[in-house]
Amino acid sequence: MSTTRPSAASTASAARRRAVIDALRRGAVPDSGLDLLATGLDRFESALDAELAAVASGASVFKAVRGEYGSGKTFFTRWLGERAKRLGMAVSEIQISETETPLHRLETVYRRLTEHLATAGFPPSALRPVVDAWFYALEEDALADGAGEEELTEAAGRLLTARLAEVSRQAPSFATALRGYRTALARGDEATASAVLAWLGGQPHVAASARRSAGVRGDLDHFGALGFLQGLLTVLRDSGHRGLFVVLDEVETLQRVRSDARDKALNALRQLIDEVHSGRFPGLYLVITGTPAFYDGRQGVQRLAPLAQRLATDFSTDPRFDNPRAVQLRLPGFTQESLTALGVTIRDLYAAGADAPERVTSLADDAYVADLARAVGGTLGGKVGVAPRLFLKKLVGDVLDRIDQFADFDPRKHYTLTVSGSELTDVERNSAAGASAGDIELDV
């Protein structure tokens, strides 16, 4: 995260401001409105916008983002995802985990992708609106080609076969399931249609009767998942979306799984990268995030030499000269100054929608914001890099909300920073070991 232009707070809509502030109050990364906070990422904008534009025109891109905990990896990928949405792309953010979404089981990754699929017009899961829009587009194209109303279904079916011809060579059941979904809808069988669409989205344990009705068998497997992803990209493109932006977040969790599962996951990642670079997935922008230890350590990328070669990037120079076109991007993390600047940005954004804006900016002035940032960093053992989430949560929920609601509240007189273990993440808790909130005082 970083500072924003002075005019951003005043020009943002009330709904966008509220969404950002509400998320920060909960200690979460906002799902939208990140451009209000992200102008410090301007050194990446030109290269990344060029890559997004290329993907929207049919190319495919893979990107690896590296940064320590607290450096803003989730913020960065959501900011980039917002830019993708503005280009007309669909987006999906997937949390990699050993139990819920193991990377070595690509069928599970695909399932999470469809569950979290979102577009500018539809929140997750947008799979059904996308598929319905695709069938509508097929019918419109069939009519434009001269098909009459009485032959529309048959003509649209021929277009379906033609446009999924390449996909069907790898995953014939994808097109079969789409036909089964459309047939069930045509006869008014909503239960079967929903079940078939769930199967198309990679869901397991779909009723056997629905699968038989659609003419498909079994559940999606690891190898079929890549074919289904190819099919989804085709459906997205033909339904008016210019591509798909996918984030595989927290890939560093692979370091904590059993060695056999870790090796399978690293190889699956290598396979994904190769498939993206081969051009199999036109319209896909795939991003992974991880810590430096994941990219450089023996339990991560370096464990598989072919993967390490594909991700190799020179970070020996000054970070100012990092190449944003490289396969890896480095997020520098926060300093005391940049954390304070972020707090001032949030303060101004808050004040733009506050009931008492002048009181907010007067009592939570720049000096107080800097003191609070310093104090929160102190509770975390002086590790400013892991402080942003907690700092913004305290600033909004403990300070700004009280200033706005209580005319006689002065944070310098009436507020003492306290941090309980229950509100910390594991990383924050580890950083806080040896330091307590009682040891930190605001310098006022």
Short mmCIF file of C-alpha atoms in Angstrom, two decimals:
data_model
loop_
_atom_site.label_atom_id
_atom_site.label_comp_id
_atom_site.label_asym_id
_atom_site.label_seq_id
_atom_site.Cartn_x
_atom_site.Cartn_y
_atom_site.Cartn_z
CA MET A 1 0.00 0.00 0.00
CA SER A 2 1.04 3.60 -0.39
CA THR A 3 -0.18 7.15 -0.57
CA THR A 4 -2.80 8.49 -2.93
CA ARG A 5 -3.37 11.69 -4.86
CA PRO A 6 -4.87 14.51 -2.76
CA SER A 7 -8.00 14.66 -4.90
CA ALA A 8 -8.80 10.95 -4.70
CA ALA A 9 -10.53 11.11 -1.31
CA SER A 10 -12.77 14.01 -2.28
CA THR A 11 -13.75 12.60 -5.68
CA ALA A 12 -14.45 9.02 -4.54
CA SER A 13 -18.09 8.04 -4.19
CA ALA A 14 -19.53 7.51 -0.73
CA ALA A 15 -20.02 3.81 -1.46
CA ARG A 16 -16.37 3.31 -2.47
CA ARG A 17 -15.09 5.19 0.56
CA ARG A 18 -17.34 3.20 2.84
CA ALA A 19 -16.25 -0.14 1.37
CA VAL A 20 -12.58 0.69 1.92
CA ILE A 21 -13.04 2.07 5.45
CA ASP A 22 -15.30 -0.81 6.54
CA ALA A 23 -12.72 -3.37 5.42
CA LEU A 24 -9.87 -1.59 7.20
CA ARG A 25 -11.95 -1.36 10.36
CA ARG A 26 -12.23 -5.17 10.27
CA GLY A 27 -8.51 -5.53 9.68
CA ALA A 28 -9.05 -6.81 6.14
CA VAL A 29 -7.78 -5.85 2.70
CA PRO A 30 -10.59 -4.07 0.81
CA ASP A 31 -12.10 -5.98 -2.09
CA SER A 32 -12.52 -2.82 -4.16
CA GLY A 33 -11.57 0.84 -4.24
CA LEU A 34 -7.88 0.05 -3.98
CA ASP A 35 -6.96 2.70 -6.52
CA LEU A 36 -7.74 5.21 -3.77
CA LEU A 37 -4.68 3.95 -1.90
CA ALA A 38 -2.34 2.66 -4.56
CA THR A 39 -0.63 5.49 -6.38
CA GLY A 40 2.67 4.40 -4.82
CA LEU A 41 2.51 1.50 -7.26
CA ASP A 42 2.83 3.83 -10.23
CA ARG A 43 6.28 2.46 -11.11
CA PHE A 44 4.57 -0.86 -11.96
CA GLU A 45 1.59 0.59 -13.80
CA SER A 46 2.96 1.02 -17.32
CA ALA A 47 4.44 -2.49 -17.64
CA LEU A 48 1.52 -4.26 -15.98
CA ASP A 49 -1.11 -2.35 -17.95
CA ALA A 50 0.72 -3.34 -21.14
CA GLU A 51 0.62 -6.99 -20.04
CA LEU A 52 -3.08 -6.78 -19.20
CA ALA A 53 -3.78 -5.20 -22.58
CA ALA A 54 -1.87 -8.01 -24.30
CA VAL A 55 -3.89 -10.62 -22.41
CA ALA A 56 -7.12 -8.83 -23.35
CA SER A 57 -5.99 -9.20 -26.97
CA GLY A 58 -5.42 -12.95 -26.66
CA ALA A 59 -1.96 -13.34 -25.13
CA SER A 60 -1.22 -15.10 -21.83
CA VAL A 61 0.99 -13.95 -18.97
CA PHE A 62 2.46 -15.51 -15.84
CA LYS A 63 3.71 -13.34 -12.97
CA ALA A 64 5.24 -14.15 -9.58
CA VAL A 65 4.97 -11.58 -6.77
CA ARG A 66 7.40 -11.78 -3.86
CA GLY A 67 7.25 -9.96 -0.57
CA GLU A 68 7.55 -10.52 3.15
CA TYR A 69 4.46 -10.82 5.33
CA GLY A 70 2.86 -7.39 5.59
CA SER A 71 4.43 -6.06 2.40
CA GLY A 72 1.04 -5.81 0.69
CA LYS A 73 0.94 -8.83 -1.65
CA THR A 74 -2.83 -9.31 -1.29
CA PHE A 75 -3.38 -5.58 -1.70
CA PHE A 76 -1.20 -5.54 -4.81
CA THR A 77 -2.96 -8.44 -6.51
CA ARG A 78 -6.42 -7.02 -5.76
CA TRP A 79 -5.31 -3.65 -7.09
CA LEU A 80 -4.11 -5.36 -10.26
CA GLY A 81 -7.34 -7.36 -10.41
CA GLU A 82 -9.35 -4.12 -10.32
CA ARG A 83 -7.38 -2.89 -13.30
CA ALA A 84 -8.15 -6.18 -15.08
CA LYS A 85 -11.87 -5.75 -14.37
CA ARG A 86 -11.78 -2.26 -15.85
CA LEU A 87 -10.47 -3.84 -19.06
CA GLY A 88 -13.45 -6.19 -19.11
CA MET A 89 -11.75 -9.25 -17.65
CA ALA A 90 -13.13 -11.70 -15.10
CA VAL A 91 -11.10 -12.28 -11.93
CA SER A 92 -10.65 -15.05 -9.37
CA GLU A 93 -8.56 -15.08 -6.19
CA ILE A 94 -7.63 -18.48 -4.73
CA GLN A 95 -6.00 -19.13 -1.36
CA ILE A 96 -3.63 -22.08 -1.63
CA SER A 97 -3.70 -24.33 1.45
CA GLU A 98 -2.73 -27.90 2.24
CA THR A 99 -6.20 -28.92 3.40
CA GLU A 100 -8.63 -26.79 1.38
CA THR A 101 -6.85 -26.10 -1.91
CA PRO A 102 -3.69 -28.16 -2.41
CA LEU A 103 -1.83 -26.97 -5.49
CA HIS A 104 -0.93 -30.48 -6.59
CA ARG A 105 -4.63 -31.20 -7.15
CA LEU A 106 -5.46 -28.91 -10.04
CA GLU A 107 -9.08 -30.10 -10.07
CA THR A 108 -9.47 -28.49 -6.64
CA VAL A 109 -7.74 -25.31 -7.83
CA TYR A 110 -10.14 -25.16 -10.79
CA ARG A 111 -13.12 -25.66 -8.47
CA ARG A 112 -12.01 -22.78 -6.24
CA LEU A 113 -11.46 -20.68 -9.36
CA THR A 114 -15.08 -21.08 -10.44
CA GLU A 115 -16.34 -20.57 -6.88
CA HIS A 116 -14.52 -17.23 -6.65
CA LEU A 117 -15.09 -16.15 -10.25
CA ALA A 118 -16.22 -12.52 -10.41
CA THR A 119 -16.84 -9.94 -13.10
CA ALA A 120 -17.52 -6.21 -13.04
CA GLY A 121 -21.23 -6.98 -13.05
CA PHE A 122 -21.46 -10.13 -10.93
CA PRO A 123 -19.89 -11.14 -7.59
CA PRO A 124 -18.65 -14.70 -6.94
CA SER A 125 -19.67 -17.10 -8.19
CA ALA A 126 -20.30 -15.57 -11.59
CA LEU A 127 -20.08 -18.90 -13.42
CA ARG A 128 -23.79 -19.18 -14.17
CA PRO A 129 -24.24 -15.60 -15.46
CA VAL A 130 -21.17 -16.09 -17.65
CA VAL A 131 -22.47 -19.37 -19.11
CA ASP A 132 -25.96 -17.94 -19.63
CA ALA A 133 -24.48 -14.90 -21.40
CA TRP A 134 -22.47 -17.24 -23.60
CA PHE A 135 -25.56 -19.14 -24.75
CA TYR A 136 -27.32 -15.85 -25.39
CA ALA A 137 -24.37 -14.73 -27.52
CA LEU A 138 -24.47 -18.01 -29.46
CA GLU A 139 -28.14 -17.48 -30.25
CA GLU A 140 -27.54 -13.88 -31.29
CA ASP A 141 -24.73 -14.98 -33.59
CA ALA A 142 -26.91 -17.74 -35.05
CA LEU A 143 -29.67 -15.22 -35.78
CA ALA A 144 -27.12 -12.88 -37.35
CA ASP A 145 -26.03 -15.76 -39.60
CA GLY A 146 -29.60 -16.10 -40.86
CA ALA A 147 -31.03 -18.82 -38.62
CA GLY A 148 -34.80 -18.69 -38.12
CA GLU A 149 -36.52 -18.99 -34.75
CA GLU A 150 -37.54 -22.58 -35.49
CA GLU A 151 -33.94 -23.67 -36.12
CA LEU A 152 -32.27 -21.47 -33.54
CA THR A 153 -31.51 -24.25 -31.05
CA GLU A 154 -29.87 -26.43 -33.67
CA ALA A 155 -27.88 -23.52 -35.14
CA ALA A 156 -26.64 -22.45 -31.70
CA GLY A 157 -25.63 -26.05 -31.04
CA ARG A 158 -23.50 -26.08 -34.18
CA LEU A 159 -21.79 -22.86 -33.06
CA LEU A 160 -21.15 -24.42 -29.64
CA THR A 161 -19.43 -27.38 -31.28
CA ALA A 162 -17.35 -25.18 -33.56
CA ARG A 163 -16.16 -22.79 -30.87
CA LEU A 164 -15.25 -25.54 -28.45
CA ALA A 165 -13.57 -27.72 -31.06
CA GLU A 166 -10.08 -27.07 -29.74
CA VAL A 167 -11.21 -27.56 -26.14
CA SER A 168 -13.01 -30.79 -27.00
CA ARG A 169 -9.78 -32.35 -28.18
CA GLN A 170 -8.47 -32.06 -24.62
CA ALA A 171 -11.69 -32.16 -22.56
CA PRO A 172 -14.69 -33.36 -24.60
CA SER A 173 -16.86 -33.57 -21.50
CA PHE A 174 -16.76 -29.76 -21.12
CA ALA A 175 -18.81 -29.21 -24.28
CA THR A 176 -21.00 -32.22 -23.43
CA ALA A 177 -21.84 -30.74 -20.02
CA LEU A 178 -22.71 -27.37 -21.56
CA ARG A 179 -25.14 -29.07 -23.93
CA GLY A 180 -26.63 -30.98 -21.01
CA TYR A 181 -27.06 -27.75 -19.04
CA ARG A 182 -28.84 -26.08 -21.94
CA THR A 183 -31.07 -29.08 -22.56
CA ALA A 184 -32.12 -29.21 -18.89
CA LEU A 185 -32.98 -25.50 -18.96
CA ALA A 186 -34.99 -25.92 -22.14
CA ARG A 187 -37.19 -28.54 -20.53
CA GLY A 188 -37.56 -26.52 -17.33
CA ASP A 189 -35.54 -28.92 -15.16
CA GLU A 190 -33.79 -26.39 -12.92
CA ALA A 191 -32.48 -28.97 -10.46
CA THR A 192 -30.67 -30.92 -13.18
CA ALA A 193 -29.41 -27.72 -14.83
CA SER A 194 -27.93 -26.51 -11.54
CA ALA A 195 -26.34 -29.88 -10.84
CA VAL A 196 -24.77 -30.04 -14.31
CA LEU A 197 -23.42 -26.52 -13.94
CA ALA A 198 -21.92 -27.49 -10.58
CA TRP A 199 -20.19 -30.42 -12.26
CA LEU A 200 -18.94 -28.06 -14.96
CA GLY A 201 -17.50 -25.92 -12.17
CA GLY A 202 -15.54 -28.89 -10.85
CA GLN A 203 -17.78 -29.71 -7.89
CA PRO A 204 -17.56 -33.34 -6.75
CA HIS A 205 -20.40 -35.62 -5.69
CA VAL A 206 -22.91 -34.35 -8.25
CA ALA A 207 -25.96 -36.61 -8.43
CA ALA A 208 -25.45 -39.53 -10.80
CA SER A 209 -28.86 -38.90 -12.39
CA ALA A 210 -27.84 -35.36 -13.40
CA ARG A 211 -24.54 -36.61 -14.83
CA ARG A 212 -26.33 -39.32 -16.82
CA SER A 213 -28.81 -36.77 -18.11
CA ALA A 214 -25.96 -34.57 -19.37
CA GLY A 215 -23.99 -37.50 -20.75
CA VAL A 216 -20.93 -37.08 -18.52
CA ARG A 217 -19.31 -39.47 -16.09
CA GLY A 218 -17.30 -39.34 -12.88
CA ASP A 219 -15.69 -36.26 -11.36
CA LEU A 220 -13.17 -33.83 -12.80
CA ASP A 221 -9.57 -34.98 -12.32
CA HIS A 222 -6.18 -33.26 -12.21
CA PHE A 223 -5.54 -33.55 -15.95
CA GLY A 224 -9.06 -32.66 -17.01
CA ALA A 225 -8.85 -29.43 -15.02
CA LEU A 226 -6.49 -27.84 -17.54
CA GLY A 227 -8.91 -28.64 -20.36
CA PHE A 228 -11.80 -27.17 -18.38
CA LEU A 229 -9.79 -24.01 -17.76
CA GLN A 230 -9.24 -23.78 -21.50
CA GLY A 231 -12.98 -24.16 -22.03
CA LEU A 232 -13.82 -21.53 -19.43
CA LEU A 233 -11.53 -19.05 -21.17
CA THR A 234 -13.36 -19.68 -24.44
CA VAL A 235 -16.76 -19.16 -22.81
CA LEU A 236 -15.56 -15.96 -21.12
CA ARG A 237 -14.23 -14.53 -24.37
CA ASP A 238 -17.34 -15.34 -26.38
CA SER A 239 -19.64 -13.94 -23.68
CA GLY A 240 -17.97 -10.54 -23.84
CA HIS A 241 -15.16 -10.84 -21.29
CA ARG A 242 -11.68 -10.04 -22.52
CA GLY A 243 -9.82 -12.52 -20.36
CA LEU A 244 -9.36 -14.02 -16.92
CA PHE A 245 -7.12 -12.72 -14.14
CA VAL A 246 -6.30 -15.47 -11.61
CA VAL A 247 -4.35 -15.14 -8.35
CA LEU A 248 -2.92 -18.13 -6.50
CA ASP A 249 -2.27 -16.50 -3.13
CA GLU A 250 -0.02 -17.73 -0.30
CA VAL A 251 1.79 -20.31 -2.41
CA GLU A 252 4.53 -20.32 0.26
CA THR A 253 2.32 -22.65 2.31
CA LEU A 254 3.76 -25.42 0.11
CA GLN A 255 6.87 -25.31 2.27
CA ARG A 256 4.91 -26.75 5.20
CA VAL A 257 3.38 -29.81 3.53
CA ARG A 258 4.79 -33.32 3.30
CA SER A 259 7.74 -33.65 0.95
CA ASP A 260 5.88 -35.86 -1.55
CA ALA A 261 2.92 -33.45 -1.75
CA ARG A 262 5.31 -30.49 -1.96
CA ASP A 263 7.16 -32.02 -4.90
CA LYS A 264 3.89 -32.72 -6.70
CA ALA A 265 2.72 -29.15 -6.07
CA LEU A 266 5.96 -27.61 -7.33
CA ASN A 267 5.76 -29.74 -10.45
CA ALA A 268 2.12 -28.73 -10.96
CA LEU A 269 3.22 -25.09 -10.75
CA ARG A 270 5.97 -25.75 -13.28
CA GLN A 271 3.39 -27.38 -15.55
CA LEU A 272 1.04 -24.41 -15.25
CA ILE A 273 3.80 -21.96 -16.12
CA ASP A 274 4.78 -24.00 -19.17
CA GLU A 275 1.17 -24.23 -20.34
CA VAL A 276 0.73 -20.47 -19.99
CA HIS A 277 3.91 -19.78 -21.93
CA SER A 278 2.98 -22.31 -24.61
CA GLY A 279 -0.10 -20.28 -25.52
CA ARG A 280 -2.60 -22.94 -24.48
CA PHE A 281 -4.56 -20.41 -22.39
CA PRO A 282 -5.13 -17.28 -24.48
CA GLY A 283 -6.66 -14.57 -22.32
CA LEU A 284 -5.19 -15.79 -19.00
CA TYR A 285 -3.16 -13.63 -16.63
CA LEU A 286 -1.92 -15.95 -13.86
CA VAL A 287 -0.29 -14.54 -10.72
CA ILE A 288 1.22 -16.34 -7.74
CA THR A 289 2.32 -14.73 -4.49
CA GLY A 290 4.93 -15.91 -2.03
CA THR A 291 7.62 -14.88 0.42
CA PRO A 292 11.30 -14.55 -0.52
CA ALA A 293 11.92 -17.73 1.47
CA PHE A 294 9.57 -19.60 -0.86
CA TYR A 295 11.36 -18.42 -3.98
CA ASP A 296 14.90 -18.69 -2.64
CA GLY A 297 14.79 -21.40 0.05
CA ARG A 298 15.51 -25.10 -0.25
CA GLN A 299 11.96 -26.09 0.74
CA GLY A 300 10.40 -23.97 -1.99
CA VAL A 301 11.08 -23.19 -5.62
CA GLN A 302 14.78 -24.14 -5.41
CA ARG A 303 13.74 -27.71 -4.65
CA LEU A 304 12.75 -28.17 -8.30
CA ALA A 305 15.51 -26.95 -10.64
CA PRO A 306 13.31 -26.52 -13.76
CA LEU A 307 10.89 -24.35 -11.76
CA ALA A 308 13.74 -22.31 -10.28
CA GLN A 309 15.06 -21.66 -13.77
CA ARG A 310 11.68 -20.42 -14.97
CA LEU A 311 11.31 -18.00 -12.04
CA ALA A 312 14.93 -16.80 -11.85
CA THR A 313 15.09 -12.99 -11.56
CA ASP A 314 17.98 -10.72 -10.63
CA PHE A 315 17.27 -8.80 -7.42
CA SER A 316 20.89 -7.88 -6.69
CA THR A 317 20.47 -4.28 -7.86
CA ASP A 318 18.84 -1.34 -6.10
CA PRO A 319 15.07 -2.01 -5.80
CA ARG A 320 14.47 1.27 -7.60
CA PHE A 321 15.71 -0.41 -10.76
CA ASP A 322 13.72 -3.63 -10.52
CA ASN A 323 12.33 -4.62 -13.90
CA PRO A 324 8.50 -4.72 -13.73
CA ARG A 325 8.45 -6.74 -16.96
CA ALA A 326 10.40 -9.58 -15.32
CA VAL A 327 8.71 -12.83 -14.32
CA GLN A 328 9.07 -11.88 -10.64
CA LEU A 329 8.08 -8.60 -9.00
CA ARG A 330 9.51 -7.56 -5.65
CA LEU A 331 7.34 -5.60 -3.21
CA PRO A 332 9.64 -3.57 -0.97
CA GLY A 333 7.51 -3.53 2.18
CA PHE A 334 6.85 -0.64 4.53
CA THR A 335 9.08 1.86 6.25
CA GLN A 336 8.03 4.14 9.09
CA GLU A 337 7.64 6.96 6.59
CA SER A 338 5.55 5.03 4.08
CA LEU A 339 3.34 3.60 6.84
CA THR A 340 2.70 7.10 8.16
CA ALA A 341 1.93 8.36 4.65
CA LEU A 342 -0.57 5.53 4.23
CA GLY A 343 -2.23 6.47 7.51
CA VAL A 344 -2.55 10.09 6.39
CA THR A 345 -4.16 8.90 3.17
CA ILE A 346 -6.68 6.82 5.10
CA ARG A 347 -7.33 9.72 7.47
CA ASP A 348 -8.13 12.01 4.53
CA LEU A 349 -10.32 9.36 2.90
CA TYR A 350 -12.20 8.91 6.18
CA ALA A 351 -12.61 12.65 6.70
CA ALA A 352 -14.12 13.06 3.20
CA GLY A 353 -17.13 11.06 4.37
CA ALA A 354 -17.14 11.89 8.07
CA ASP A 355 -19.83 13.70 10.04
CA ALA A 356 -17.14 15.92 11.60
CA PRO A 357 -14.39 16.13 8.98
CA GLU A 358 -12.60 19.15 10.46
CA ARG A 359 -12.40 17.52 13.88
CA VAL A 360 -11.02 14.32 12.31
CA THR A 361 -8.22 16.10 10.45
CA SER A 362 -7.42 18.37 13.40
CA LEU A 363 -7.23 15.78 16.18
CA ALA A 364 -5.74 13.03 14.02
CA ASP A 365 -3.18 15.33 12.40
CA ASP A 366 -0.10 14.09 10.57
CA ALA A 367 2.01 14.10 13.74
CA TYR A 368 -0.51 11.97 15.64
CA VAL A 369 -0.78 9.49 12.74
CA ALA A 370 3.02 9.16 12.75
CA ASP A 371 3.04 8.58 16.53
CA LEU A 372 0.38 5.88 16.23
CA ALA A 373 2.24 4.17 13.39
CA ARG A 374 5.41 4.19 15.48
CA ALA A 375 3.56 2.80 18.51
CA VAL A 376 1.90 -0.03 16.58
CA GLY A 377 5.25 -0.95 15.08
CA GLY A 378 6.66 -1.01 18.60
CA THR A 379 4.09 -3.54 19.77
CA LEU A 380 5.27 -5.79 16.96
CA GLY A 381 8.88 -5.75 18.04
CA GLY A 382 9.72 -2.76 15.87
CA LYS A 383 8.94 -4.70 12.69
CA VAL A 384 7.18 -2.03 10.67
CA GLY A 385 6.86 -4.39 7.71
CA VAL A 386 4.18 -6.47 9.42
CA ALA A 387 2.36 -3.51 11.01
CA PRO A 388 0.06 -2.11 8.25
CA ARG A 389 -3.00 -4.27 8.89
CA LEU A 390 -3.06 -3.70 12.64
CA PHE A 391 -2.13 -0.02 12.32
CA LEU A 392 -5.00 0.72 9.93
CA LYS A 393 -7.44 -1.28 12.05
CA LYS A 394 -6.49 0.74 15.14
CA LEU A 395 -6.47 4.05 13.27
CA VAL A 396 -9.97 3.59 11.85
CA GLY A 397 -11.74 1.63 14.59
CA ASP A 398 -10.12 3.01 17.73
CA VAL A 399 -9.28 6.59 16.76
CA LEU A 400 -11.08 8.02 13.74
CA ASP A 401 -14.48 6.49 14.57
CA ARG A 402 -14.32 7.92 18.10
CA ILE A 403 -13.24 11.38 16.95
CA ASP A 404 -16.10 11.45 14.45
CA GLN A 405 -18.76 10.34 16.94
CA PHE A 406 -17.73 11.99 20.21
CA ALA A 407 -17.16 15.73 20.24
CA ASP A 408 -15.13 15.63 23.46
CA PHE A 409 -12.87 12.72 22.48
CA ASP A 410 -9.21 13.63 22.05
CA PRO A 411 -6.97 10.66 21.16
CA ARG A 412 -3.96 12.27 22.84
CA LYS A 413 -5.85 12.45 26.14
CA HIS A 414 -8.33 9.60 26.02
CA TYR A 415 -6.72 6.81 24.03
CA THR A 416 -3.95 4.42 24.98
CA LEU A 417 -2.90 1.84 22.44
CA THR A 418 -3.69 -1.70 23.55
CA VAL A 419 -3.15 -4.86 21.55
CA SER A 420 -4.54 -8.22 22.58
CA GLY A 421 -3.19 -11.51 21.31
CA SER A 422 -6.61 -12.51 19.97
CA GLU A 423 -6.57 -9.73 17.36
CA LEU A 424 -3.16 -10.64 15.95
CA THR A 425 -2.33 -12.91 13.07
CA ASP A 426 0.26 -15.63 13.62
CA VAL A 427 2.95 -13.51 11.97
CA GLU A 428 2.03 -10.45 14.05
CA ARG A 429 1.96 -12.55 17.21
CA ASN A 430 5.44 -13.87 16.54
CA SER A 431 6.70 -10.34 15.94
CA ALA A 432 5.09 -9.15 19.15
CA ALA A 433 6.96 -11.74 21.24
CA GLY A 434 9.13 -9.86 23.70
CA ALA A 435 7.23 -6.60 23.30
CA SER A 436 3.98 -5.60 24.98
CA ALA A 437 1.61 -2.74 24.38
CA GLY A 438 2.32 -1.52 27.89
CA ASP A 439 5.94 -0.87 26.91
CA ILE A 440 4.91 1.51 24.14
CA GLU A 441 3.77 5.07 24.66
CA LEU A 442 2.54 7.56 22.09
CA ASP A 443 4.99 10.45 21.78
CA VAL A 444 2.67 13.45 22.12
#
